[in-house]
Amino acid sequence: MENLDHYNRIFMETFDTDESKVEVLAYQSVPLWDSVGHMTLIAALEEVFDIMMETDDIIDFSSYKKGMEILKSKYNIEF
């Protein structure tokens, strides 16, 4: 499975949505993306991509697109 597939699957499972809606997701844009959902998302990303995100990056991870930018620039994950 490619990184983009993993990334999308994590969003779909964490926020109980389908793939057609993941690209527009942002923090608190859906009921499940609250503080607990945010940490569930981060934990899943760290596990799947075998990384440990810095606190500032976790805080800045505010949307699907922003998360992708952070993972690309700081953790060398290609999509």
JSON list of C-alpha atoms in Angstrom, two decimals:
[
{"chain": "A", "resi": 1, "resn": "MET", "atom": "CA", "xyz": [0.00, 0.00, 0.00]},
{"chain": "A", "resi": 2, "resn": "GLU", "atom": "CA", "xyz": [1.32, 3.43, -0.90]},
{"chain": "A", "resi": 3, "resn": "ASN", "atom": "CA", "xyz": [1.76, 6.24, 1.62]},
{"chain": "A", "resi": 4, "resn": "LEU", "atom": "CA", "xyz": [-1.20, 8.18, 0.26]},
{"chain": "A", "resi": 5, "resn": "ASP", "atom": "CA", "xyz": [-3.41, 5.12, 0.65]},
{"chain": "A", "resi": 6, "resn": "HIS", "atom": "CA", "xyz": [-2.24, 4.69, 4.26]},
{"chain": "A", "resi": 7, "resn": "TYR", "atom": "CA", "xyz": [-2.79, 8.38, 4.98]},
{"chain": "A", "resi": 8, "resn": "ASN", "atom": "CA", "xyz": [-6.30, 8.37, 3.52]},
{"chain": "A", "resi": 9, "resn": "ARG", "atom": "CA", "xyz": [-7.23, 5.14, 5.29]},
{"chain": "A", "resi": 10, "resn": "ILE", "atom": "CA", "xyz": [-6.16, 6.59, 8.65]},
{"chain": "A", "resi": 11, "resn": "PHE", "atom": "CA", "xyz": [-8.37, 9.64, 8.09]},
{"chain": "A", "resi": 12, "resn": "MET", "atom": "CA", "xyz": [-11.30, 7.50, 6.94]},
{"chain": "A", "resi": 13, "resn": "GLU", "atom": "CA", "xyz": [-11.07, 5.16, 9.93]},
{"chain": "A", "resi": 14, "resn": "THR", "atom": "CA", "xyz": [-10.38, 7.83, 12.54]},
{"chain": "A", "resi": 15, "resn": "PHE", "atom": "CA", "xyz": [-13.15, 10.16, 11.43]},
{"chain": "A", "resi": 16, "resn": "ASP", "atom": "CA", "xyz": [-15.61, 7.59, 10.06]},
{"chain": "A", "resi": 17, "resn": "THR", "atom": "CA", "xyz": [-15.83, 9.12, 6.61]},
{"chain": "A", "resi": 18, "resn": "ASP", "atom": "CA", "xyz": [-15.30, 8.03, 3.03]},
{"chain": "A", "resi": 19, "resn": "GLU", "atom": "CA", "xyz": [-12.34, 8.80, 0.84]},
{"chain": "A", "resi": 20, "resn": "SER", "atom": "CA", "xyz": [-14.16, 11.43, -1.22]},
{"chain": "A", "resi": 21, "resn": "LYS", "atom": "CA", "xyz": [-14.37, 13.68, 1.87]},
{"chain": "A", "resi": 22, "resn": "VAL", "atom": "CA", "xyz": [-10.92, 13.34, 3.46]},
{"chain": "A", "resi": 23, "resn": "GLU", "atom": "CA", "xyz": [-9.22, 16.14, 1.53]},
{"chain": "A", "resi": 24, "resn": "VAL", "atom": "CA", "xyz": [-11.48, 18.80, 3.04]},
{"chain": "A", "resi": 25, "resn": "LEU", "atom": "CA", "xyz": [-11.20, 17.64, 6.64]},
{"chain": "A", "resi": 26, "resn": "ALA", "atom": "CA", "xyz": [-9.89, 20.10, 9.20]},
{"chain": "A", "resi": 27, "resn": "TYR", "atom": "CA", "xyz": [-9.68, 20.16, 12.97]},
{"chain": "A", "resi": 28, "resn": "GLN", "atom": "CA", "xyz": [-13.18, 20.38, 14.46]},
{"chain": "A", "resi": 29, "resn": "SER", "atom": "CA", "xyz": [-14.80, 20.30, 11.00]},
{"chain": "A", "resi": 30, "resn": "VAL", "atom": "CA", "xyz": [-16.41, 16.99, 11.93]},
{"chain": "A", "resi": 31, "resn": "PRO", "atom": "CA", "xyz": [-17.58, 15.93, 15.40]},
{"chain": "A", "resi": 32, "resn": "LEU", "atom": "CA", "xyz": [-14.99, 13.14, 15.66]},
{"chain": "A", "resi": 33, "resn": "TRP", "atom": "CA", "xyz": [-12.06, 15.52, 15.08]},
{"chain": "A", "resi": 34, "resn": "ASP", "atom": "CA", "xyz": [-11.94, 16.89, 18.58]},
{"chain": "A", "resi": 35, "resn": "SER", "atom": "CA", "xyz": [-8.93, 16.74, 20.91]},
{"chain": "A", "resi": 36, "resn": "VAL", "atom": "CA", "xyz": [-9.30, 13.00, 21.47]},
{"chain": "A", "resi": 37, "resn": "GLY", "atom": "CA", "xyz": [-9.80, 12.34, 17.76]},
{"chain": "A", "resi": 38, "resn": "HIS", "atom": "CA", "xyz": [-6.75, 14.46, 17.04]},
{"chain": "A", "resi": 39, "resn": "MET", "atom": "CA", "xyz": [-4.54, 12.35, 19.29]},
{"chain": "A", "resi": 40, "resn": "THR", "atom": "CA", "xyz": [-6.03, 9.15, 17.83]},
{"chain": "A", "resi": 41, "resn": "LEU", "atom": "CA", "xyz": [-5.11, 10.44, 14.37]},
{"chain": "A", "resi": 42, "resn": "ILE", "atom": "CA", "xyz": [-1.56, 11.35, 15.42]},
{"chain": "A", "resi": 43, "resn": "ALA", "atom": "CA", "xyz": [-1.00, 7.98, 17.12]},
{"chain": "A", "resi": 44, "resn": "ALA", "atom": "CA", "xyz": [-2.17, 6.12, 14.01]},
{"chain": "A", "resi": 45, "resn": "LEU", "atom": "CA", "xyz": [0.08, 8.21, 11.75]},
{"chain": "A", "resi": 46, "resn": "GLU", "atom": "CA", "xyz": [3.08, 7.68, 14.02]},
{"chain": "A", "resi": 47, "resn": "GLU", "atom": "CA", "xyz": [2.51, 3.94, 14.05]},
{"chain": "A", "resi": 48, "resn": "VAL", "atom": "CA", "xyz": [1.92, 3.48, 10.33]},
{"chain": "A", "resi": 49, "resn": "PHE", "atom": "CA", "xyz": [4.79, 5.74, 9.22]},
{"chain": "A", "resi": 50, "resn": "ASP", "atom": "CA", "xyz": [7.11, 4.71, 12.08]},
{"chain": "A", "resi": 51, "resn": "ILE", "atom": "CA", "xyz": [7.76, 8.28, 13.23]},
{"chain": "A", "resi": 52, "resn": "MET", "atom": "CA", "xyz": [7.56, 10.27, 16.46]},
{"chain": "A", "resi": 53, "resn": "MET", "atom": "CA", "xyz": [6.08, 13.68, 15.79]},
{"chain": "A", "resi": 54, "resn": "GLU", "atom": "CA", "xyz": [7.27, 16.74, 17.64]},
{"chain": "A", "resi": 55, "resn": "THR", "atom": "CA", "xyz": [4.77, 18.58, 19.84]},
{"chain": "A", "resi": 56, "resn": "ASP", "atom": "CA", "xyz": [4.76, 21.68, 17.60]},
{"chain": "A", "resi": 57, "resn": "ASP", "atom": "CA", "xyz": [3.95, 19.53, 14.58]},
{"chain": "A", "resi": 58, "resn": "ILE", "atom": "CA", "xyz": [1.09, 17.83, 16.43]},
{"chain": "A", "resi": 59, "resn": "ILE", "atom": "CA", "xyz": [-0.35, 21.24, 17.30]},
{"chain": "A", "resi": 60, "resn": "ASP", "atom": "CA", "xyz": [0.12, 22.56, 13.74]},
{"chain": "A", "resi": 61, "resn": "PHE", "atom": "CA", "xyz": [-1.53, 19.48, 12.21]},
{"chain": "A", "resi": 62, "resn": "SER", "atom": "CA", "xyz": [-4.83, 21.28, 11.62]},
{"chain": "A", "resi": 63, "resn": "SER", "atom": "CA", "xyz": [-6.13, 19.76, 8.39]},
{"chain": "A", "resi": 64, "resn": "TYR", "atom": "CA", "xyz": [-5.65, 16.93, 5.92]},
{"chain": "A", "resi": 65, "resn": "LYS", "atom": "CA", "xyz": [-3.59, 19.17, 3.64]},
{"chain": "A", "resi": 66, "resn": "LYS", "atom": "CA", "xyz": [-1.53, 20.76, 6.44]},
{"chain": "A", "resi": 67, "resn": "GLY", "atom": "CA", "xyz": [-0.77, 17.30, 7.80]},
{"chain": "A", "resi": 68, "resn": "MET", "atom": "CA", "xyz": [0.49, 16.19, 4.43]},
{"chain": "A", "resi": 69, "resn": "GLU", "atom": "CA", "xyz": [2.78, 19.25, 4.26]},
{"chain": "A", "resi": 70, "resn": "ILE", "atom": "CA", "xyz": [4.18, 18.52, 7.73]},
{"chain": "A", "resi": 71, "resn": "LEU", "atom": "CA", "xyz": [4.79, 14.85, 6.99]},
{"chain": "A", "resi": 72, "resn": "LYS", "atom": "CA", "xyz": [6.52, 15.70, 3.70]},
{"chain": "A", "resi": 73, "resn": "SER", "atom": "CA", "xyz": [8.73, 18.51, 4.95]},
{"chain": "A", "resi": 74, "resn": "LYS", "atom": "CA", "xyz": [9.64, 17.30, 8.43]},
{"chain": "A", "resi": 75, "resn": "TYR", "atom": "CA", "xyz": [9.46, 13.51, 8.23]},
{"chain": "A", "resi": 76, "resn": "ASN", "atom": "CA", "xyz": [10.41, 12.85, 4.58]},
{"chain": "A", "resi": 77, "resn": "ILE", "atom": "CA", "xyz": [7.20, 10.98, 3.80]},
{"chain": "A", "resi": 78, "resn": "GLU", "atom": "CA", "xyz": [6.39, 11.09, 0.11]},
{"chain": "A", "resi": 79, "resn": "PHE", "atom": "CA", "xyz": [2.83, 11.01, -1.19]}
]
